[in-house]
């Protein structure tokens, strides 16, 4: 056989075949796995550099999830017809894979490591994201790269009240829960969720169901590792020399404690600066071969102080109680001309959110691998350097900003009204003005305020809060403590950032970041309980007193939107030849008209009355004339025998001279002129579709005028062709 090392393993996951194979493709990578789930196929490759990267104090891991549109039989829509930068969905999936695998690498590893998952074929019923996560896990596990995996991941849905593992496309469309759970053999390593106000117990049960399924796949991958796994390579540890560490800690630890003991980040930074200078002044010369490690040692000293305070003394650096939230404040209407704005402040974290309403065509078009082609609720999150007191030029949103914006979007999406209830595209931008922990949750609170201030009829207000974790020094999970509303230092030096958003009814979003291998069920339950209580406090005591419900009226600067449903067969009549009819309506009423394929028509403009008038015109065009109905028409032509009146664009009828007035009319010009607007009644429609109108009947019935002459009320007869047949 040409591929001597080619191996294939099969198992079942949620009733569908899962296949992992190696030895045929990408032979120069440290390890390669082709993962197949149903007809979804993802090629997962991992590589590591032979030597550590110089001058870094972190593990340089990159994770890239690559969407190839050939996987779903599409040609990219870009000018160059090739995939360009990753889509937001691809970036979010990369982050979702990164979070559970990163803590399992040695903390002192400095070799560059690259993970690339390339989606090559997509079966809509079998998630490529989950296939990629499992394939990546298997590839790292069988490689020679040091790692404490494997992990597995599954999606969990809630369909008709039942928990479903890896729901199909049809099930996902009905599911009240979109949950991704990653696990090691013993612990829950990652949780990412969007939910339709799910209660804590149901969410916990769904997480545990996913965890149990993951255990089976982890066991399956371990079997593969036993068969073909490579020995892990030796690497040069980046940990500082223990003797240097001990000497520096003894020199500065008391000063570090005094510096950290404040609730003001600026004061803390000012106090730490001379300590850093003193350490370098004393130790640079003595440890000239290790000077680059001094700042890392200072980081470890601060980490030791913060963790010891929390774990041993239940003391927080800002003096709060373990379950005490920082001072909170909420405001609305800070900006004069925007459609809605809300400012949310928690301690030194401050986020300003701005809501903007647009037309249906403002929805964001999506060009990806799944079935979603657009979204009408868009949430963007910006994190400028000044928010942390730094100087750095803006280069657009990075992966972190995209991830935080997506989390806020996921948290608020379940309460956004449907297009039928509120026919607008909605964009919210969260500007982080100051950051000292949990800006993503601050953006959720601020955005709820902005949406209600803008008059968006959200189903319920949403708040978000984070929960932190400190475990034993060796990751002893029986010796842990959690704290609510973590600030920056507790995030940097702690083991977990467990973010939960929701309404008073239930959870709408979860995102969990870990620095340890995973969580036990007890930790998850405690985090749910603490975030639930804190979430309700923020809603009841801070947000709702500022604005208790969405405003009934939109901002005067927001476009007014009206809708009407028409027969799809009449869309062409509304648009007209070369778009002339719809363009004329838009010009006449200063509105914008958008028509969906299903016949829904959306009219937007600054003047609600003009929108109503435009809607009426559209309705007239799309509705066949009805005998007995009255119309406000415009005289278009005068003839000796009567006047032609346009009752709707493209629809014209004849008012015979005998029906122009309640009295006898000698000349048509004596009663009407071209351009006059007149009220007429439809009194007949011929077999050929010609419309007979009467101004006389309208005057009598609507204005109570008395007729001065009698006329024949018989409708116009169909015309006959009286020409004799031509002889051959």
XYZ file of C-alpha atoms in Angstrom:
728
model
C 0.000 0.000 0.000
C 1.320 3.455 -0.934
C 0.240 5.063 2.374
C 1.935 2.734 4.834
C 0.859 4.654 7.942
C -2.735 5.134 6.842
C -5.183 4.346 9.680
C -8.936 4.784 10.098
C -11.019 4.613 13.284
C -14.812 4.722 13.520
C -17.329 5.346 16.279
C -20.836 6.730 16.642
C -21.779 10.178 17.911
C -25.454 11.097 18.388
C -26.566 8.372 15.998
C -24.189 9.360 13.189
C -20.871 7.871 12.143
C -17.716 9.691 13.252
C -14.493 8.716 11.467
C -10.934 9.849 12.195
C -8.135 8.980 9.798
C -4.428 9.751 9.620
C -1.435 8.867 7.466
C -2.730 9.871 4.028
C -2.630 13.690 3.998
C -0.293 16.459 5.219
C 2.570 14.158 6.137
C 4.964 16.977 7.069
C 2.818 18.355 9.901
C 3.536 17.200 13.446
C 0.207 15.418 13.150
C -2.765 15.430 10.802
C -6.308 14.100 11.196
C -9.082 14.032 8.620
C -12.271 14.088 10.683
C -15.497 12.907 9.058
C -18.894 13.293 10.703
C -21.700 12.241 8.400
C -20.663 13.924 5.165
C -18.905 16.797 6.936
C -15.127 16.591 6.493
C -12.499 18.751 8.194
C -8.723 18.421 7.768
C -6.993 19.225 11.081
C -3.245 19.876 11.177
C -0.963 20.817 14.078
C 2.644 21.975 13.946
C 5.158 23.245 16.489
C 8.481 25.009 16.141
C 11.626 23.124 17.086
C 12.858 25.945 19.331
C 11.097 28.366 21.700
C 10.367 31.876 20.516
C 12.723 34.442 22.024
C 11.480 37.347 24.118
C 7.899 36.232 24.823
C 6.309 35.590 28.210
C 3.323 33.623 26.898
C 2.586 30.430 24.985
C 2.425 31.441 21.273
C -0.527 29.328 20.125
C -2.552 30.186 17.021
C -5.820 28.478 16.114
C -7.365 29.009 12.673
C -10.675 27.571 11.520
C -10.799 27.984 7.746
C -14.100 28.034 5.869
C -13.794 26.991 2.229
C -16.926 27.781 0.249
C -16.336 24.826 -2.052
C -17.398 22.789 0.986
C -21.004 23.825 0.294
C -20.721 24.157 -3.472
C -20.431 27.960 -3.541
C -18.114 30.325 -5.394
C -17.074 33.279 -3.209
C -18.974 36.478 -3.951
C -15.931 38.740 -3.682
C -14.398 40.512 -6.686
C -11.427 38.125 -6.666
C -13.683 35.084 -6.270
C -11.570 33.597 -3.504
C -11.835 33.432 0.266
C -10.398 36.561 1.853
C -10.195 37.329 5.575
C -12.033 34.895 7.880
C -15.719 35.509 8.456
C -16.877 36.439 11.951
C -18.336 32.931 12.261
C -14.914 31.429 11.465
C -13.201 33.703 13.997
C -15.715 32.773 16.684
C -15.220 29.076 15.938
C -11.434 29.514 16.170
C -11.918 31.066 19.623
C -14.284 28.272 20.603
C -11.653 25.652 19.756
C -8.833 27.682 21.335
C -10.459 28.070 24.752
C -10.631 24.380 25.783
C -7.282 23.311 24.290
C -5.059 26.202 25.444
C -5.102 25.484 29.233
C -3.983 21.900 28.541
C -0.600 22.939 27.133
C 2.282 23.361 29.609
C 2.280 26.890 30.998
C 6.053 27.155 30.561
C 6.056 26.106 26.868
C 7.272 28.865 24.510
C 7.505 26.957 21.215
C 5.216 28.352 18.541
C 2.259 26.055 17.955
C -0.155 26.324 15.035
C -3.533 24.621 14.720
C -5.347 24.773 11.370
C -8.764 23.205 10.755
C -9.819 23.409 7.099
C -13.483 22.687 6.351
C -13.642 20.729 3.072
C -17.193 19.391 2.997
C -20.314 20.286 4.969
C -23.326 18.140 5.794
C -25.907 20.589 7.257
C -26.961 17.993 9.848
C -23.381 17.484 11.109
C -21.709 20.568 12.563
C -18.301 21.357 10.990
C -17.393 23.285 14.167
C -17.795 20.189 16.348
C -16.082 18.013 13.753
C -13.154 20.454 13.742
C -12.911 20.519 17.545
C -12.768 16.722 17.766
C -10.328 16.489 14.848
C -8.022 19.119 16.368
C -8.086 17.321 19.708
C -7.155 14.012 18.095
C -4.375 15.604 16.036
C -2.712 17.270 19.053
C -3.169 14.112 21.122
C -1.328 11.857 18.639
C 1.352 14.477 17.896
C 4.656 14.881 19.712
C 3.559 18.256 21.140
C 3.270 18.237 24.964
C -0.419 18.393 25.925
C -2.709 17.130 28.689
C -5.646 16.298 26.401
C -7.592 14.980 24.668
C -10.881 16.854 24.785
C -14.157 16.414 22.940
C -16.956 18.802 22.084
C -20.645 18.486 21.269
C -23.561 20.771 20.538
C -26.616 20.496 22.781
C -30.106 21.632 21.834
C -33.448 21.845 23.631
C -36.240 20.767 21.283
C -39.801 20.624 22.622
C -38.390 20.524 26.140
C -36.079 17.573 25.387
C -32.273 17.726 25.485
C -30.772 16.730 22.116
C -27.087 16.010 21.432
C -25.786 17.416 18.118
C -29.222 18.425 16.803
C -29.870 18.201 13.066
C -30.584 21.277 10.945
C -34.336 20.765 11.353
C -33.974 20.380 15.112
C -31.717 23.444 15.389
C -34.389 25.597 13.762
C -36.806 24.668 16.577
C -34.323 24.554 19.442
C -34.514 26.948 22.408
C -30.831 26.338 23.147
C -27.585 26.562 21.187
C -24.967 25.140 23.554
C -21.418 23.968 22.905
C -19.755 21.914 25.645
C -16.126 20.772 25.568
C -14.748 18.324 28.128
C -11.731 16.363 29.205
C -12.233 12.872 30.588
C -13.244 14.319 33.969
C -13.966 18.047 33.710
C -16.020 20.541 31.712
C -13.427 22.555 29.805
C -15.547 25.067 27.883
C -19.152 26.321 27.738
C -20.567 28.588 25.046
C -24.324 29.104 24.937
C -27.131 31.122 23.486
C -30.564 30.385 24.926
C -34.175 31.456 24.869
C -34.395 32.369 28.578
C -33.487 28.904 29.887
C -33.628 28.354 33.651
C -30.457 27.438 35.567
C -31.429 23.810 36.237
C -32.257 23.062 32.608
C -29.012 24.675 31.476
C -27.011 22.676 34.029
C -28.659 19.418 32.914
C -27.885 20.219 29.267
C -24.222 20.882 30.122
C -23.967 17.603 32.005
C -25.615 15.713 29.132
C -23.002 17.118 26.770
C -20.238 16.277 29.222
C -21.330 12.634 29.423
C -21.305 12.332 25.625
C -17.861 13.928 25.484
C -16.431 11.324 27.844
C -17.150 8.605 25.246
C -15.311 10.475 22.490
C -12.353 11.235 24.774
C -12.090 7.498 25.469
C -12.259 6.845 21.710
C -9.393 9.309 21.030
C -7.326 7.846 23.872
C -7.551 4.482 22.101
C -6.133 6.084 18.956
C -3.296 7.663 20.971
C -2.366 4.266 22.413
C -2.108 2.895 18.896
C -0.313 5.650 16.943
C 0.528 8.426 19.398
C 4.060 9.853 19.218
C 6.271 10.412 22.281
C 6.033 14.029 23.459
C 9.123 16.106 22.715
C 11.320 17.638 25.403
C 11.313 21.422 25.622
C 13.173 24.163 27.431
C 11.079 25.412 30.351
C 10.536 29.151 30.573
C 9.935 29.109 34.334
C 12.239 31.510 36.200
C 14.998 30.151 38.379
C 13.441 29.216 41.771
C 16.290 30.834 43.708
C 15.919 34.131 41.841
C 12.161 33.929 42.279
C 12.460 33.409 46.041
C 14.977 36.214 46.493
C 12.942 38.767 44.540
C 9.712 37.767 46.275
C 11.322 38.241 49.669
C 12.639 41.647 48.570
C 9.360 43.128 47.313
C 6.340 41.138 48.480
C 5.344 43.498 51.305
C 5.571 46.501 49.004
C 3.505 44.635 46.388
C 0.801 43.925 48.965
C 0.567 47.615 49.853
C 0.470 48.584 46.185
C -2.322 46.153 45.305
C -4.522 47.049 48.271
C -6.734 49.650 46.533
C -9.886 49.798 44.433
C -8.362 52.287 41.963
C -6.471 50.779 39.034
C -4.619 54.039 38.376
C -3.391 54.244 41.973
C -2.340 50.580 41.832
C -0.312 51.126 38.665
C 1.359 54.225 40.139
C 2.309 52.303 43.298
C 3.725 49.345 41.333
C 5.943 51.432 39.044
C 8.634 52.297 41.651
C 8.640 48.679 42.866
C 9.468 47.478 39.338
C 12.213 50.089 39.129
C 13.639 49.034 42.497
C 13.682 45.358 41.492
C 15.520 46.098 38.248
C 17.966 48.409 39.995
C 18.834 45.774 42.577
C 18.829 42.615 40.434
C 19.664 43.566 36.828
C 23.395 43.468 37.361
C 23.376 40.347 39.525
C 21.160 38.410 37.122
C 22.215 39.877 33.812
C 21.465 36.594 32.060
C 17.904 36.620 33.419
C 16.894 40.301 33.331
C 14.086 39.577 30.875
C 12.589 37.294 33.511
C 12.331 39.976 36.196
C 9.020 41.393 34.942
C 7.622 37.869 34.676
C 8.691 37.213 38.269
C 6.946 40.416 39.358
C 3.799 39.148 37.625
C 4.074 35.869 39.557
C 4.569 37.715 42.855
C 1.384 39.737 42.271
C -0.458 36.589 41.258
C 0.629 34.860 44.457
C -0.552 37.812 46.589
C -3.967 38.131 44.931
C -4.673 34.388 44.988
C -3.552 34.033 48.608
C -5.783 36.921 49.692
C -8.776 35.420 47.925
C -8.292 31.798 48.854
C -6.913 32.058 52.368
C -8.363 35.339 53.656
C -11.416 35.830 51.411
C -10.030 39.295 50.786
C -10.384 41.149 47.507
C -7.929 43.818 46.369
C -10.613 46.501 46.350
C -11.977 45.598 49.791
C -15.280 44.155 48.565
C -16.984 41.110 49.969
C -16.688 37.901 47.977
C -20.203 38.269 46.519
C -20.334 42.069 46.501
C -20.746 43.900 43.211
C -18.770 47.063 42.510
C -20.635 50.415 42.575
C -23.095 50.570 39.683
C -24.655 53.366 37.669
C -26.936 53.487 34.628
C -27.995 56.394 32.394
C -29.832 56.876 29.100
C -30.156 59.614 26.452
C -26.579 60.863 26.644
C -26.331 61.638 22.915
C -28.753 64.066 21.283
C -29.171 62.856 17.702
C -28.763 59.087 17.977
C -31.789 56.790 18.079
C -31.004 55.456 21.555
C -28.064 55.481 23.989
C -27.231 53.925 27.345
C -24.238 54.266 29.659
C -23.477 51.487 32.132
C -20.750 51.849 34.760
C -19.498 49.127 37.113
C -16.578 50.323 39.218
C -13.912 51.462 36.752
C -15.538 49.587 33.882
C -17.689 51.848 31.719
C -19.465 51.086 28.441
C -21.514 53.426 26.243
C -23.919 51.631 23.889
C -25.680 53.289 20.951
C -28.676 51.806 19.122
C -29.420 52.641 15.480
C -32.542 51.635 13.540
C -32.497 51.042 9.803
C -34.503 49.527 6.995
C -34.773 45.854 6.171
C -32.184 46.196 3.417
C -29.678 47.319 6.055
C -29.531 43.737 7.333
C -26.035 42.244 7.145
C -25.519 39.768 4.317
C -23.615 36.624 5.331
C -21.540 34.459 2.999
C -20.640 31.348 4.956
C -21.053 27.615 5.253
C -24.356 27.461 7.134
C -27.930 28.215 6.143
C -28.026 31.756 7.585
C -27.725 34.342 4.808
C -28.352 37.562 6.768
C -28.957 38.995 10.224
C -31.053 41.990 11.210
C -29.700 42.403 14.751
C -26.038 43.394 14.701
C -23.887 44.080 17.756
C -20.414 45.601 17.506
C -17.962 46.050 20.375
C -14.994 48.439 20.332
C -12.104 48.390 22.801
C -9.871 51.460 22.236
C -6.466 51.636 23.870
C -7.417 54.644 25.998
C -9.908 52.449 27.872
C -6.959 50.856 29.684
C -4.775 53.961 29.735
C -2.538 52.826 26.878
C -1.371 54.479 23.661
C -1.916 52.301 20.627
C -3.256 53.194 17.166
C -6.591 51.678 16.183
C -6.324 48.944 13.569
C -9.920 47.765 13.586
C -11.492 45.017 15.683
C -9.398 42.015 16.627
C -10.576 38.537 17.559
C -11.297 39.577 21.136
C -13.494 42.490 20.050
C -15.360 40.312 17.566
C -15.873 37.667 20.237
C -17.188 40.109 22.839
C -19.545 41.705 20.309
C -20.868 38.279 19.339
C -21.432 37.384 23.003
C -23.488 40.544 23.574
C -25.396 39.882 20.351
C -26.135 36.335 21.458
C -27.309 37.561 24.880
C -29.777 40.079 23.453
C -31.002 38.233 20.360
C -33.651 36.156 22.226
C -35.457 39.331 23.363
C -35.306 41.166 20.027
C -38.809 41.436 18.489
C -39.540 39.588 15.256
C -39.568 41.385 11.930
C -43.365 41.205 11.926
C -43.501 42.927 15.324
C -40.790 45.487 14.602
C -39.792 45.765 10.921
C -36.347 47.281 11.429
C -32.722 46.295 11.169
C -31.107 47.043 14.536
C -27.436 47.815 15.120
C -25.944 48.387 18.562
C -22.370 49.602 19.025
C -20.758 49.262 22.460
C -17.880 51.678 23.018
C -15.709 50.665 25.970
C -14.714 53.928 27.638
C -12.918 52.426 30.637
C -11.954 48.825 31.343
C -11.237 47.060 34.596
C -12.918 43.712 34.012
C -16.170 42.392 32.487
C -16.596 44.916 29.706
C -18.547 42.345 27.675
C -21.138 42.108 30.439
C -21.182 45.879 30.802
C -21.932 46.136 27.084
C -24.946 43.827 27.519
C -26.368 46.035 30.279
C -25.657 49.267 28.409
C -27.159 47.875 25.214
C -30.370 46.874 26.980
C -30.684 50.486 28.150
C -29.989 51.827 24.645
C -32.535 49.521 23.007
C -35.296 50.460 25.446
C -34.443 54.152 25.105
C -34.685 53.795 21.313
C -38.173 52.332 21.617
C -37.271 48.813 20.505
C -39.977 46.620 22.081
C -37.626 44.007 23.550
C -39.402 41.155 25.307
C -37.477 41.625 28.570
C -34.401 43.537 29.811
C -31.115 41.605 29.885
C -28.197 41.977 32.307
C -24.843 40.215 32.463
C -22.315 39.471 35.210
C -19.172 37.370 35.594
C -18.031 34.892 38.229
C -14.399 34.106 39.042
C -12.653 31.076 40.499
C -9.603 30.302 42.602
C -8.567 26.654 42.942
C -5.810 25.066 44.972
C -2.233 25.751 43.910
C -2.074 22.446 42.067
C -5.566 22.696 40.641
C -7.155 20.914 43.574
C -10.874 21.214 42.816
C -12.039 20.201 46.263
C -10.374 23.363 47.542
C -11.968 26.159 45.505
C -13.766 29.442 45.969
C -15.789 31.619 43.608
C -16.403 35.350 43.631
C -18.892 37.485 41.720
C -18.111 40.479 39.467
C -14.390 39.971 38.943
C -12.223 42.954 38.119
C -9.071 42.996 36.015
C -6.580 41.569 38.528
C -8.953 38.779 39.540
C -9.346 37.901 35.871
C -5.586 38.010 35.175
C -4.556 35.997 38.223
C -7.661 33.850 38.718
C -8.665 30.585 37.092
C -11.991 31.424 35.479
C -14.131 34.114 33.896
C -17.631 32.603 33.845
C -19.882 35.113 32.066
C -23.663 34.652 32.302
C -26.292 36.953 30.779
C -30.042 36.704 30.977
C -33.423 38.092 31.937
C -35.176 37.549 35.242
C -36.825 34.527 33.627
C -33.677 32.745 32.497
C -30.283 32.575 30.798
C -29.760 33.966 27.300
C -25.974 33.553 26.920
C -22.925 31.968 28.567
C -19.231 32.194 27.805
C -16.602 30.542 29.971
C -12.856 31.262 29.853
C -10.545 29.016 31.893
C -6.884 28.861 32.822
C -7.268 25.436 34.444
C -8.145 22.098 32.868
C -11.869 22.328 33.554
C -14.715 22.652 36.039
C -16.531 20.210 38.272
C -20.355 20.129 38.432
C -20.184 21.761 41.886
C -18.295 24.790 40.547
C -20.772 25.224 37.659
C -23.758 25.073 40.008
C -22.233 27.639 42.351
C -21.417 29.963 39.439
C -25.019 29.751 38.209
C -26.422 30.548 41.641
C -24.166 33.561 42.181
C -24.635 35.059 38.712
C -28.424 34.566 38.893
C -28.671 36.545 42.129
C -26.336 39.287 40.882
C -28.131 39.544 37.557
C -31.493 40.140 39.218
C -29.960 42.749 41.537
C -28.567 44.711 38.587
C -31.923 44.636 36.810
C -34.103 45.523 39.807
C -31.909 48.045 41.583
C -29.929 49.735 38.806
C -31.364 49.386 35.303
C -35.159 49.282 35.673
C -35.344 52.401 37.902
C -33.729 54.301 34.998
C -36.085 52.959 32.314
C -38.672 50.361 33.277
C -39.875 49.414 29.784
C -39.207 50.265 26.132
C -40.444 53.677 25.069
C -43.726 53.704 23.169
C -42.430 56.210 20.616
C -39.303 56.072 18.494
C -36.815 58.921 18.429
C -37.809 61.722 16.074
C -34.526 61.050 14.264
C -35.285 57.370 13.687
C -36.917 56.310 10.425
C -40.615 55.464 10.650
C -41.419 52.054 9.224
C -44.755 50.846 7.847
C -45.529 47.464 6.335
C -48.120 45.908 4.064
C -48.401 42.410 2.637
C -49.292 42.121 -1.050
C -49.796 39.272 -3.482
C -46.306 38.283 -4.692
C -47.726 38.194 -8.241
C -48.269 41.960 -7.954
C -44.664 42.818 -7.075
C -43.901 43.581 -10.701
C -46.800 46.065 -10.840
C -45.471 47.897 -7.775
C -41.949 48.066 -9.195
C -43.081 48.977 -12.696
C -41.154 48.903 -15.950
C -37.476 49.675 -15.251
C -38.484 50.529 -11.674
C -40.375 53.661 -12.712
C -43.436 53.089 -10.515
C -41.562 52.421 -7.263
C -39.125 55.263 -7.933
C -42.010 57.654 -8.462
C -43.692 56.619 -5.198
C -40.419 57.103 -3.307
C -39.946 60.549 -4.831
C -43.554 61.642 -4.261
C -43.601 60.735 -0.578
C -39.891 61.013 0.329
C -39.739 57.393 1.473
C -37.692 54.271 0.891
C -39.512 51.118 -0.225
C -38.177 47.571 0.183
C -40.049 44.540 -1.134
C -39.408 40.953 -0.073
C -39.993 37.965 -2.343
C -42.883 36.818 -0.151
C -44.782 40.035 -0.832
C -43.981 41.903 2.378
C -43.471 45.595 1.593
C -41.567 47.867 3.990
C -41.861 51.637 3.662
C -39.557 53.859 5.728
C -39.188 57.609 6.049
C -38.928 60.426 8.559
C -42.629 61.388 8.242
C -45.067 58.713 9.462
C -48.009 60.272 7.573
C -46.138 60.143 4.271
C -45.235 56.515 4.964
C -48.943 55.769 5.442
C -49.781 57.524 2.185
C -47.122 55.544 0.316
C -48.441 52.319 1.830
C -51.924 53.204 0.568
C -50.579 53.726 -2.957
C -48.774 50.380 -2.855
C -51.960 48.719 -1.628
C -53.936 50.253 -4.477
C -51.442 49.075 -7.069
C -51.402 45.561 -5.673
C -55.177 45.302 -5.334
C -57.476 44.799 -8.303
C -60.111 47.559 -8.654
C -63.306 46.716 -6.851
C -66.776 47.753 -7.972
C -68.290 50.063 -5.387
C -64.926 51.243 -4.005
C -63.936 54.921 -3.898
C -60.539 56.189 -5.102
C -58.599 59.434 -4.829
C -57.307 59.734 -8.380
C -55.530 62.183 -10.662
C -56.859 63.369 -14.024
C -54.376 62.328 -16.705
C -56.155 62.971 -20.045
C -59.189 64.876 -21.326
C -61.309 63.614 -24.208
C -64.527 64.922 -25.761
C -66.439 62.047 -24.158
C -64.877 62.177 -20.693
C -61.741 62.237 -18.541
C -59.251 59.512 -17.770
C -58.350 59.280 -14.081
C -55.370 57.350 -12.650
C -56.574 55.711 -9.444
C -53.192 54.088 -8.810
C -49.867 54.128 -10.671
C -50.450 52.165 -13.850
C -54.227 51.864 -13.289
C -56.449 54.223 -15.211
C -60.216 54.437 -15.669
C -62.691 56.530 -17.652
C -65.142 58.994 -16.149
C -67.740 59.499 -18.894
C -68.763 63.118 -19.417
C -72.238 62.247 -18.157
C -70.744 61.174 -14.808
C -68.409 64.074 -14.211
C -70.842 66.128 -12.156
C -74.291 66.084 -10.529
C -75.464 68.493 -13.221
C -75.281 68.328 -16.971
C -71.779 68.877 -18.337
C -71.308 70.522 -21.747
C -67.509 70.369 -21.859
C -65.165 68.194 -19.858
C -62.883 71.218 -19.293
C -65.727 72.974 -17.456
C -65.370 70.448 -14.579
C -61.811 69.094 -14.487
C -58.353 69.721 -15.886
C -55.282 67.526 -16.254
C -53.544 67.162 -12.903
C -56.657 67.694 -10.796
C -57.106 65.253 -7.926
C -60.672 63.926 -7.765
C -62.645 61.376 -5.742
C -64.258 58.758 -7.969
C -66.264 55.575 -7.548
C -65.670 52.375 -9.500
C -68.987 51.458 -11.108
C -67.940 48.774 -13.532
C -65.161 46.697 -15.072
C -65.415 45.348 -18.605
C -64.382 41.877 -19.707
C -61.223 43.422 -21.141
C -60.416 44.937 -17.721
C -61.358 48.519 -18.620
C -62.498 50.499 -15.562
C -65.609 52.674 -15.469
C -65.493 55.474 -12.902
C -68.004 58.054 -11.704
C -67.263 61.365 -10.049
C -71.014 62.070 -9.932
C -71.697 59.003 -7.727
C -68.867 59.954 -5.392
C -70.252 63.475 -4.937
C -73.724 62.128 -4.219
C -72.693 59.390 -1.793
C -69.773 61.041 0.003
C -70.776 64.704 0.008
C -74.573 64.361 -0.073
C -75.019 66.457 -3.219
C -78.366 66.290 -5.078
C -78.323 65.211 -8.736
C -79.835 67.662 -11.219
C -80.054 65.234 -14.119
C -80.902 61.591 -14.550
C -78.599 59.244 -16.470
C -78.589 55.632 -17.487
C -76.922 53.632 -14.690
C -76.250 50.584 -16.859
C -72.540 49.713 -16.905
C -70.533 49.985 -20.082
C -71.030 46.956 -22.312
C -68.083 45.073 -23.658
C -67.001 46.363 -27.023
C -67.813 44.246 -30.037
C -65.752 43.816 -33.139
C -68.254 44.900 -35.869
C -65.792 44.720 -38.706
C -66.720 42.322 -41.474
C -64.357 39.409 -42.044
C -61.818 40.098 -44.766
C -62.264 38.038 -47.915
C -59.326 36.077 -49.156
